[in-house]
mmCIF file of C-alpha atoms in Angstrom:
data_model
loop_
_atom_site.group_PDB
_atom_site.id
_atom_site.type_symbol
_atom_site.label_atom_id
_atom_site.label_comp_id
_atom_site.label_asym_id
_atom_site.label_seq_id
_atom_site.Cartn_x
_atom_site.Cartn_y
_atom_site.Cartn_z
ATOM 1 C CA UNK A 1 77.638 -83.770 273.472
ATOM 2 C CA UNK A 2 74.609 -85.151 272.618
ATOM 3 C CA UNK A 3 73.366 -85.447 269.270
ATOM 4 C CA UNK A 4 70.702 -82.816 267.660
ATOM 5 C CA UNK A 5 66.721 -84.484 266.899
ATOM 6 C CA UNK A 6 66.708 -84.821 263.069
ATOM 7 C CA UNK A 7 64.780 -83.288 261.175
ATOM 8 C CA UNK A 8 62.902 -86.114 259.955
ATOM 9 C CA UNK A 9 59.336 -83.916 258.962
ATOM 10 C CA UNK A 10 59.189 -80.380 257.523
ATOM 11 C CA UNK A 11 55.975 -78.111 257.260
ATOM 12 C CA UNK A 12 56.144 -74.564 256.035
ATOM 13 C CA UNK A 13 53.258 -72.446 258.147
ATOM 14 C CA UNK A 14 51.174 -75.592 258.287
ATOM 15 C CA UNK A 15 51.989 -76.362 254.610
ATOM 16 C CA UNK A 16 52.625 -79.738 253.981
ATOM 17 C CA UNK A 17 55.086 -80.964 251.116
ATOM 18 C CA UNK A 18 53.487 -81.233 247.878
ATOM 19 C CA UNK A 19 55.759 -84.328 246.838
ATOM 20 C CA UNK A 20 57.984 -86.747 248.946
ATOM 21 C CA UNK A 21 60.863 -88.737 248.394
ATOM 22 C CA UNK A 22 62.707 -91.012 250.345
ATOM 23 C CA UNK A 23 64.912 -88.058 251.862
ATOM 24 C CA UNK A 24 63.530 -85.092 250.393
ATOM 25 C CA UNK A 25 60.270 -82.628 251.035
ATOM 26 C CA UNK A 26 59.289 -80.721 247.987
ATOM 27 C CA UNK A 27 57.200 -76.993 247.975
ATOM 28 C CA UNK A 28 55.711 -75.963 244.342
ATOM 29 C CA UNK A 29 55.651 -73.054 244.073
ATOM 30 C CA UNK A 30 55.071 -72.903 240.600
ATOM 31 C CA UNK A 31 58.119 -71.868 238.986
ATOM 32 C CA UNK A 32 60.328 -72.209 241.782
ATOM 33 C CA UNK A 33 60.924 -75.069 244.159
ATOM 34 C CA UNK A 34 61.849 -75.220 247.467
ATOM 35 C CA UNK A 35 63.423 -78.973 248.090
ATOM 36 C CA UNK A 36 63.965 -79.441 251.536
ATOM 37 C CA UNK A 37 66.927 -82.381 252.860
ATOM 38 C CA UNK A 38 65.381 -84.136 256.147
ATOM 39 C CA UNK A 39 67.681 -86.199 258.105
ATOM 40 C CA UNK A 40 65.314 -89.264 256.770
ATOM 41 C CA UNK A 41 67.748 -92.432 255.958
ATOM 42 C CA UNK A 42 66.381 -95.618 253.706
ATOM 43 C CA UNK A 43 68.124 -98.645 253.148
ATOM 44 C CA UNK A 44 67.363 -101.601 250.978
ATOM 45 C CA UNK A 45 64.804 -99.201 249.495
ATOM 46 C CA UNK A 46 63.018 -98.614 252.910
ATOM 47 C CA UNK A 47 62.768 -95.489 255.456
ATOM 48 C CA UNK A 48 64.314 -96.397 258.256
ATOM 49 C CA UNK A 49 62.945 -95.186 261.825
ATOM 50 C CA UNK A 50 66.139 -93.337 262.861
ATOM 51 C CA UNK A 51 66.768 -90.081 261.290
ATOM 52 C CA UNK A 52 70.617 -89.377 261.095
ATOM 53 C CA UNK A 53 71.109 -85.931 262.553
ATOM 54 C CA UNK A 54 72.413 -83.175 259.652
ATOM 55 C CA UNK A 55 72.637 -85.565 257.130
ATOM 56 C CA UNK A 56 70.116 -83.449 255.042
ATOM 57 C CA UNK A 57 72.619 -80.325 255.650
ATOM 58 C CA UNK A 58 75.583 -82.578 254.156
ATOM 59 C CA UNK A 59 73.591 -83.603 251.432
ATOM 60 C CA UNK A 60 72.601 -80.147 250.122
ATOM 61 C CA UNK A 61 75.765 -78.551 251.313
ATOM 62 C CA UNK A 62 78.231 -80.689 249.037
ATOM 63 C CA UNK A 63 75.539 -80.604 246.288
ATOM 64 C CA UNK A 64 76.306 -76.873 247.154
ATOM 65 C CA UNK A 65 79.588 -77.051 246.344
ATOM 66 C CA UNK A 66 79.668 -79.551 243.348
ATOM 67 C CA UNK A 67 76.688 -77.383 241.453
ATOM 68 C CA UNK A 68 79.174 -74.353 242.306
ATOM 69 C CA UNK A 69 82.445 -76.173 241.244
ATOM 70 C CA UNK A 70 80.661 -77.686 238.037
ATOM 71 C CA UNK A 71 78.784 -74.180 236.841
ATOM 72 C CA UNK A 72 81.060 -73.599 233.709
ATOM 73 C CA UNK A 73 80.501 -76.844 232.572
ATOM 74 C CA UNK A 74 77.061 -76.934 232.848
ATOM 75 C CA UNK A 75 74.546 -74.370 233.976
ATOM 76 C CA UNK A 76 72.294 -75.526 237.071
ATOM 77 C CA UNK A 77 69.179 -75.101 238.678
ATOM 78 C CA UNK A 78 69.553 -73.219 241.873
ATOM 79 C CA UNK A 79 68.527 -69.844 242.360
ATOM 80 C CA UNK A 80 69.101 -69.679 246.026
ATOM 81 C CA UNK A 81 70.171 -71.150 249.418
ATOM 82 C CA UNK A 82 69.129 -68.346 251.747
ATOM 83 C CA UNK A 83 66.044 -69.151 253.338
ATOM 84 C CA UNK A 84 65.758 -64.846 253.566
ATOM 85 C CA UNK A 85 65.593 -65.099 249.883
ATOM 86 C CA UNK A 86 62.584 -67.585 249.625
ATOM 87 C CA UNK A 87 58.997 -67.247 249.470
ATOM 88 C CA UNK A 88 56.988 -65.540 252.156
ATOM 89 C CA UNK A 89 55.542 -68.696 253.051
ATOM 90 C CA UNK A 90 59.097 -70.491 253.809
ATOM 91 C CA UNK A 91 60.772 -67.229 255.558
ATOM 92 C CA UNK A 92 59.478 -67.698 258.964
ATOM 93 C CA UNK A 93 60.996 -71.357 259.080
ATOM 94 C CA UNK A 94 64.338 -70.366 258.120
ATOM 95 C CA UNK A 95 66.140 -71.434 261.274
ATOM 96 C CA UNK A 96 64.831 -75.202 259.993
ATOM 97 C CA UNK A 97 65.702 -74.747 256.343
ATOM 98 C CA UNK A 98 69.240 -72.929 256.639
ATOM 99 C CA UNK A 99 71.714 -75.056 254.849
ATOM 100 C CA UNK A 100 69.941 -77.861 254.208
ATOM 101 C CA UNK A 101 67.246 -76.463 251.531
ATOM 102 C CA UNK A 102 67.217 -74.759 247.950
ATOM 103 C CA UNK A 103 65.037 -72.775 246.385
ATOM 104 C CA UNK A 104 65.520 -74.037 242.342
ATOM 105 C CA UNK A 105 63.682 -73.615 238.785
ATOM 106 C CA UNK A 106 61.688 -75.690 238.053
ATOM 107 C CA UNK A 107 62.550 -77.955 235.488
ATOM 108 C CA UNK A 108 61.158 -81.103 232.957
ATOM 109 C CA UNK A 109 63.568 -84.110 234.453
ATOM 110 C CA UNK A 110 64.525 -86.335 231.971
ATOM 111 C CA UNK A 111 63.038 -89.927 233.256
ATOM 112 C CA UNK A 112 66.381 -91.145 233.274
ATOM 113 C CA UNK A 113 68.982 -91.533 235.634
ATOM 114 C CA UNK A 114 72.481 -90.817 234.493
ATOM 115 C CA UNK A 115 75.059 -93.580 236.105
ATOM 116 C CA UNK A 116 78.883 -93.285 235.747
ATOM 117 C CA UNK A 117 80.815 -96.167 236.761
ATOM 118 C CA UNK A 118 84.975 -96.129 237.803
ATOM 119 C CA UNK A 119 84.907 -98.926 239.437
ATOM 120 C CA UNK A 120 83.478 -102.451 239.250
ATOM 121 C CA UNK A 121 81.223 -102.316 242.514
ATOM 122 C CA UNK A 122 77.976 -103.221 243.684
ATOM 123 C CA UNK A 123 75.502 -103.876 240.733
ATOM 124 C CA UNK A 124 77.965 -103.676 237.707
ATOM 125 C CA UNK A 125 80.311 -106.039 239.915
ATOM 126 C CA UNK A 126 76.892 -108.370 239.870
ATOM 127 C CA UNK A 127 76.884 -108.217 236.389
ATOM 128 C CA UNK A 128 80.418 -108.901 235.558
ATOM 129 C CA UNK A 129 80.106 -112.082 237.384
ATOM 130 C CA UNK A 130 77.223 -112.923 235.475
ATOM 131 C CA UNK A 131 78.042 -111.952 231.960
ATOM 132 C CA UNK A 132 81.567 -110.565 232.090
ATOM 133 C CA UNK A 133 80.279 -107.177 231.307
ATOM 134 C CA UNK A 134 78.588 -104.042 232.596
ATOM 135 C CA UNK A 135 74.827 -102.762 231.007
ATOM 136 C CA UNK A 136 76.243 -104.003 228.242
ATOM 137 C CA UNK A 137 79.609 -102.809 228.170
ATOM 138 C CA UNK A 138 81.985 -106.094 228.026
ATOM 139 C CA UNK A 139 84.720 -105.890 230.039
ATOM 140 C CA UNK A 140 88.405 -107.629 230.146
ATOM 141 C CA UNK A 141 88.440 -111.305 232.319
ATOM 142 C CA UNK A 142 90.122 -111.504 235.536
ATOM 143 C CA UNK A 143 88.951 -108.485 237.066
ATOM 144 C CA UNK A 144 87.963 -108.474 240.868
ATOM 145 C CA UNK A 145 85.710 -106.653 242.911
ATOM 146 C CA UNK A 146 86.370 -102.787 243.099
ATOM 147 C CA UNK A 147 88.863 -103.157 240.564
ATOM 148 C CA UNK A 148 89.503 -99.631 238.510
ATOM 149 C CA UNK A 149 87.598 -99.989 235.370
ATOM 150 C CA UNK A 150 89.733 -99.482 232.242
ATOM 151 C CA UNK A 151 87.591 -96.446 231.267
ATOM 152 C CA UNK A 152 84.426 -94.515 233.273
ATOM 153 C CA UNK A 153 81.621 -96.295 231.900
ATOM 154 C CA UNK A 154 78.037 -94.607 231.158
ATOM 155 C CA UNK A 155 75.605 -96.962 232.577
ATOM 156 C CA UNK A 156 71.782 -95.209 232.343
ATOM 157 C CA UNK A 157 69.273 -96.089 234.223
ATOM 158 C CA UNK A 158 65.150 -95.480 235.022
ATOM 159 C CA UNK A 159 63.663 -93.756 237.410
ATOM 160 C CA UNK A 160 61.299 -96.924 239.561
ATOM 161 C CA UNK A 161 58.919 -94.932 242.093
ATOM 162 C CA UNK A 162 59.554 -98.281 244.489
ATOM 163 C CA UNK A 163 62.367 -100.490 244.323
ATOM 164 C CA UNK A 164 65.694 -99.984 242.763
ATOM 165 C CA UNK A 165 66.341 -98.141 239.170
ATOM 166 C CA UNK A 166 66.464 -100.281 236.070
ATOM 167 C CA UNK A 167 69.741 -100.046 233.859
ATOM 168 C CA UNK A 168 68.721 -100.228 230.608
ATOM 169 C CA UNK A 169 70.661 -99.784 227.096
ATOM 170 C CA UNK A 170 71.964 -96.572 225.784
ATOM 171 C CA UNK A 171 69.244 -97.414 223.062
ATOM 172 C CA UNK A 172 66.314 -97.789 225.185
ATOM 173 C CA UNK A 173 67.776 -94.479 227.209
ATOM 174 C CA UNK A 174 67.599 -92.518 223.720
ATOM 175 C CA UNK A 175 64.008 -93.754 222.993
ATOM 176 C CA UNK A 176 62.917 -92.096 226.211
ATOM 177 C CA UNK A 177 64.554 -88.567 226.129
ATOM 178 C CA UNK A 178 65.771 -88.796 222.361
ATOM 179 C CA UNK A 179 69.163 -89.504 221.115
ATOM 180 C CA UNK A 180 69.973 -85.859 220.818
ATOM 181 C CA UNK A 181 69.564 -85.350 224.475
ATOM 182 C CA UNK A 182 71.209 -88.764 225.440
ATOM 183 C CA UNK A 183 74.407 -87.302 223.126
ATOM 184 C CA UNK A 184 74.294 -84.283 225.628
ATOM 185 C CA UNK A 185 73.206 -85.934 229.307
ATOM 186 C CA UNK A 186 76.124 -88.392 228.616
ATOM 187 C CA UNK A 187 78.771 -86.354 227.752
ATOM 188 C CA UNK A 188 78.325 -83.843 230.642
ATOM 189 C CA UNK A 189 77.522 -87.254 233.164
ATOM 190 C CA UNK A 190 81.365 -88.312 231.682
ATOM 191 C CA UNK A 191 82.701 -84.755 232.185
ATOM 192 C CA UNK A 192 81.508 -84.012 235.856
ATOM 193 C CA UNK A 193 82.431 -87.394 236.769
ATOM 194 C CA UNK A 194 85.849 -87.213 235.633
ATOM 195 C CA UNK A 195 85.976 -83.641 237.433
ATOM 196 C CA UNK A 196 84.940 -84.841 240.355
ATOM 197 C CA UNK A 197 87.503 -88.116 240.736
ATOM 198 C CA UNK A 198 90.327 -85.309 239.821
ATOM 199 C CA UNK A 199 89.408 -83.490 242.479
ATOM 200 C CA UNK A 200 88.526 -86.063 245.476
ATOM 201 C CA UNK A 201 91.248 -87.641 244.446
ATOM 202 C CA UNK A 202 93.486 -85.417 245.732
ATOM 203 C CA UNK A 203 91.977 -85.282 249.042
ATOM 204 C CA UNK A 204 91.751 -88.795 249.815
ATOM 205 C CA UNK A 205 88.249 -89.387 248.737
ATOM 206 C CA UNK A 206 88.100 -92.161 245.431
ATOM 207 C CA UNK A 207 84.303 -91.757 243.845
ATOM 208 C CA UNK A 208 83.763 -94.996 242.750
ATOM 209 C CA UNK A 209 80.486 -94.868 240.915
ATOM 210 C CA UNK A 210 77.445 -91.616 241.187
ATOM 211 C CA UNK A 211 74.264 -90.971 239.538
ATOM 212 C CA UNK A 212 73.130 -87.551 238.182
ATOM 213 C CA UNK A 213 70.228 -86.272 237.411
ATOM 214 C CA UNK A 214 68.646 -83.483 234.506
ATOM 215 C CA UNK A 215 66.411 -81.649 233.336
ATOM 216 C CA UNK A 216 65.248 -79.559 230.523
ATOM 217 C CA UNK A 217 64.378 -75.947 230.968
ATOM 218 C CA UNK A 218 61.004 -75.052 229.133
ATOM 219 C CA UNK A 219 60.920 -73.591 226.049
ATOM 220 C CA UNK A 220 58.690 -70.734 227.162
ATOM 221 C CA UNK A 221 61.923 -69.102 229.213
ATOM 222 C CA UNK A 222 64.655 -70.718 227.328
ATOM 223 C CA UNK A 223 63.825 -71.074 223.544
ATOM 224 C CA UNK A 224 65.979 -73.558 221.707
ATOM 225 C CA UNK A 225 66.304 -77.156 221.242
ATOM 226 C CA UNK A 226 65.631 -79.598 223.928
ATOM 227 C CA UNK A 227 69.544 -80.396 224.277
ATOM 228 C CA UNK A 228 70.135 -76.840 224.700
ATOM 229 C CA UNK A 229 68.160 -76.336 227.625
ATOM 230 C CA UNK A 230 69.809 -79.371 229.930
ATOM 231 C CA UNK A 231 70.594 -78.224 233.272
ATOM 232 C CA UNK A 232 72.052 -80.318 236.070
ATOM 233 C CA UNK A 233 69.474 -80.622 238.938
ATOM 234 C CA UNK A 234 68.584 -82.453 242.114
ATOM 235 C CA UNK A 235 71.975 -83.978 243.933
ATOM 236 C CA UNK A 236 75.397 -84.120 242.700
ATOM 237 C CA UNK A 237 78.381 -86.432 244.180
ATOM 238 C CA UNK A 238 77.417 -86.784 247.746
ATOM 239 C CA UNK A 239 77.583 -89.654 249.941
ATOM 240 C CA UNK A 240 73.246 -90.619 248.973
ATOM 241 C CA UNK A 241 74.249 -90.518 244.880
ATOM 242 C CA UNK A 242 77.885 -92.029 245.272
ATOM 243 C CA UNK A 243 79.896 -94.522 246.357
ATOM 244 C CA UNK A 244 82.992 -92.993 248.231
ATOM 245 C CA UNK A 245 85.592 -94.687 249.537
ATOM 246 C CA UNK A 246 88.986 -93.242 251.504
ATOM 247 C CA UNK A 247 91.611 -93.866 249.344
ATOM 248 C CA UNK A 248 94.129 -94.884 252.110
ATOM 249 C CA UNK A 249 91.935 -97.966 252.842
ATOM 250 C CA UNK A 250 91.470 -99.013 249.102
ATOM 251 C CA UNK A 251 92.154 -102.944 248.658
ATOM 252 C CA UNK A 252 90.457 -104.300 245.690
ATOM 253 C CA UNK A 253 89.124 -107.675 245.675
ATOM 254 C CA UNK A 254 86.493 -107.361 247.539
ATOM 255 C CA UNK A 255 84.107 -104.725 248.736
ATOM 256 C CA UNK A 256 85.290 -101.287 250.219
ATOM 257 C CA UNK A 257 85.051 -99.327 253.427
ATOM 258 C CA UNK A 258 82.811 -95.783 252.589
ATOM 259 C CA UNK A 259 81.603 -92.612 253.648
ATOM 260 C CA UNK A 260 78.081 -93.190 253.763
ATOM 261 C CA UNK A 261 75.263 -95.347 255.440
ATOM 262 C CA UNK A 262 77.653 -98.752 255.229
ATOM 263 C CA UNK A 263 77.239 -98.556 259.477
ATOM 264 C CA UNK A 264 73.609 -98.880 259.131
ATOM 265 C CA UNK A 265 73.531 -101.513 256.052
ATOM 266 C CA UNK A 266 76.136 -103.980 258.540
ATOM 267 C CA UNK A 267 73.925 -103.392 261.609
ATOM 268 C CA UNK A 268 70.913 -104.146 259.527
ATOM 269 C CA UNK A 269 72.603 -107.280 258.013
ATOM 270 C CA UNK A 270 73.841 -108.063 261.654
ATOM 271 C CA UNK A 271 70.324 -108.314 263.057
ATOM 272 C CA UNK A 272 68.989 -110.506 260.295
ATOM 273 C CA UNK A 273 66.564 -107.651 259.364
ATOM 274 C CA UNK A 274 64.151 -109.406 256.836
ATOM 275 C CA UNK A 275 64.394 -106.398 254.451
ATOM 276 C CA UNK A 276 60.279 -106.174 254.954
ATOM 277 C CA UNK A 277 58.249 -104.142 257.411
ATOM 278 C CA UNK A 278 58.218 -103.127 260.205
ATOM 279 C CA UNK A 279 61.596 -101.308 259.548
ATOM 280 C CA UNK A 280 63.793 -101.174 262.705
ATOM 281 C CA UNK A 281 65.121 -98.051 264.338
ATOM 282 C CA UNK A 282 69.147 -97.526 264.795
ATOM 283 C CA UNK A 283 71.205 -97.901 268.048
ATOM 284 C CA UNK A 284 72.429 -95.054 269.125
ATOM 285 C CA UNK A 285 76.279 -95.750 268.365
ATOM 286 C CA UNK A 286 75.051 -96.714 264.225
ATOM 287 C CA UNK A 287 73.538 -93.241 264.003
ATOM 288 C CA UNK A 288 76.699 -91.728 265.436
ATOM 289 C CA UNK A 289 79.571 -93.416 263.579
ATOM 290 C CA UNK A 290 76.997 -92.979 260.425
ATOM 291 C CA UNK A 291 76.840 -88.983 261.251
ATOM 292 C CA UNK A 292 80.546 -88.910 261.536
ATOM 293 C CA UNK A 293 80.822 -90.245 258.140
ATOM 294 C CA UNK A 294 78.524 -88.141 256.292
ATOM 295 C CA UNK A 295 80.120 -85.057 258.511
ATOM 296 C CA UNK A 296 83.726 -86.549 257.325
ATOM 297 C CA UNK A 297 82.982 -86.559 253.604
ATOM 298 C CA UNK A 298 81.703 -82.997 253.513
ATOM 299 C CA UNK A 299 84.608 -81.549 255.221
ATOM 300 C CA UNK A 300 87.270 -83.527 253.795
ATOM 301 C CA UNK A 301 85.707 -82.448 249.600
ATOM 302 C CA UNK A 302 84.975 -78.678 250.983
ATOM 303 C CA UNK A 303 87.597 -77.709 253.725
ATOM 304 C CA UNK A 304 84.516 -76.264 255.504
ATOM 305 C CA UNK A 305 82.592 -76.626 258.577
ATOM 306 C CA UNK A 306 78.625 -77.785 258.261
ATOM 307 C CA UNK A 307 76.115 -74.620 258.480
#
């Protein structure tokens, strides 16, 4: 069966998206947003020409099912993922935006991102090598690539518009959202990661490393102080924020098979892509196998079917 065009542009009744990231389309509409997954892929911090098809309705549905499973820990910002429940203006294009949109509060993020780190892989592992520690965090001698850490590390980070994040200190982290707030981001960011390796655990799945993101609710609807009004927004534990890697496969010492876009990063490697534009498009068979594992992730963490 042939594969479905992705969704690689979204428009609501002519409307373009007020902000764009490298996967997402994003409607203001004041106090509500409507954050739209495309089927857009990036890769050494470029959009690629090939769209993978539903990987926008993986993303949001096991963000879905993480903000659901996570909800007594710490509240969230969705208000709803039924496009008959949106604004006027978004209604009519339901049919696009069923499972792969949300309609959220909005929300001050915190200008941080929030990095928790099992294993030693990709730019921790860098660091190791370097300085036999992590951000900061020293670490024992003699450990190899994607060797378990002895204990989840919090590892924050910035938020760079181009490019890859930043990791900085806990210290400079605390001078940009106040150490108050940093007490509270990092404690959930510990919690939900620790959750979530429980659970995938158990089915196979080892979360290596994920970022997560927050923000603060304003004071105008939620009075209190600033580290009483976190909420857990944007993405949580999917193949775009995580590393995942099958469990039956694990070999440390080097780096893992994963569940995410490691198909398109070896083809891209393969043709000597210079990492510069023009970015290439994708063979047919990378945007396949790289489906499959986005599709293989979601069902193996929910037990579901994809919307």
């Amino acid at each position: 069966m042939p594969l479905a065009t992705p969704v690689i542009e979204t428009t609501l009744d002519r409307r373009r998206p007020d902000r764009q990231g490298k996967v997402r389309d994003i409607y203001d509409f004041g106090e509500q947003l409507l954050i739209v997954a495309t089927d857009r892929i990036s890769a050494f911090d470029y959009i690629l020409g090939s769209g993978i098809p539903d990987k926008g309705k993986v993303l949001t549905q096991i963000s879905r099912f993480w903000f659901d499973r996570m909800r007594s820990v710490v509240p969230n910002h969705i208000i709803s993922t039924d496009p008959d429940a949106y604004p006027q203006e978004a209604r009519s294009q339901a049919a696009m935006l069923r499972g792969r949109s949300m309609l959220v509060t909005t929300t001050e993020p915190l200008p941080i991102e929030c990095v928790a780190r099992g294993y030693l892989s990709g730019s921790g592992w860098k660091d190791y090598q370097s300085s036999g520690a992590v951000c900061g965090h020293v670490l024992p001698s003699g450990l190899r690539e994607s060797d378990r850490l002895p204990e989840p590390l919090f590892t924050p980070a910035t938020k760079e518009t181009g490019g890859h994040d930043i990791n900085i200190s806990e210290a400079e982290a605390a001078k940009l959202v106040g150490p108050a707030v940093l007490d509270k981001v990092k404690a959930l960011t510990l919690r939900i990661y620790a959750e979530g390796v429980a659970y995938a655990e158990k089915l196979g799945i080892i979360i290596a490393d994920t970022k997560f993101e927050f923000g603060i609710l304003p004071a105008a609807r939620n009075p209190g102080k600033p580290e009483d009004r976190v909420i857990l927004i944007d993405e949580v534990l999917t193949p775009d924020s995580s590393r995942f890697w099958p469990r039956d496969g694990y070999r440390p010492g080097g780096a893992q098979p994963s569940f995410d876009k490691q198909f398109v990063r070896d083809y891209l490697e393969s043709i000597r892509w210079n990492k510069q534009p023009p970015v290439p498009t994708l063979p047919a068979d990378v945007i396949e196998k790289t489906r499959e594992k986005y599709v293989e992730a979601y069902r193996r963490l929910t037990g579901r079917e994809l919307e």
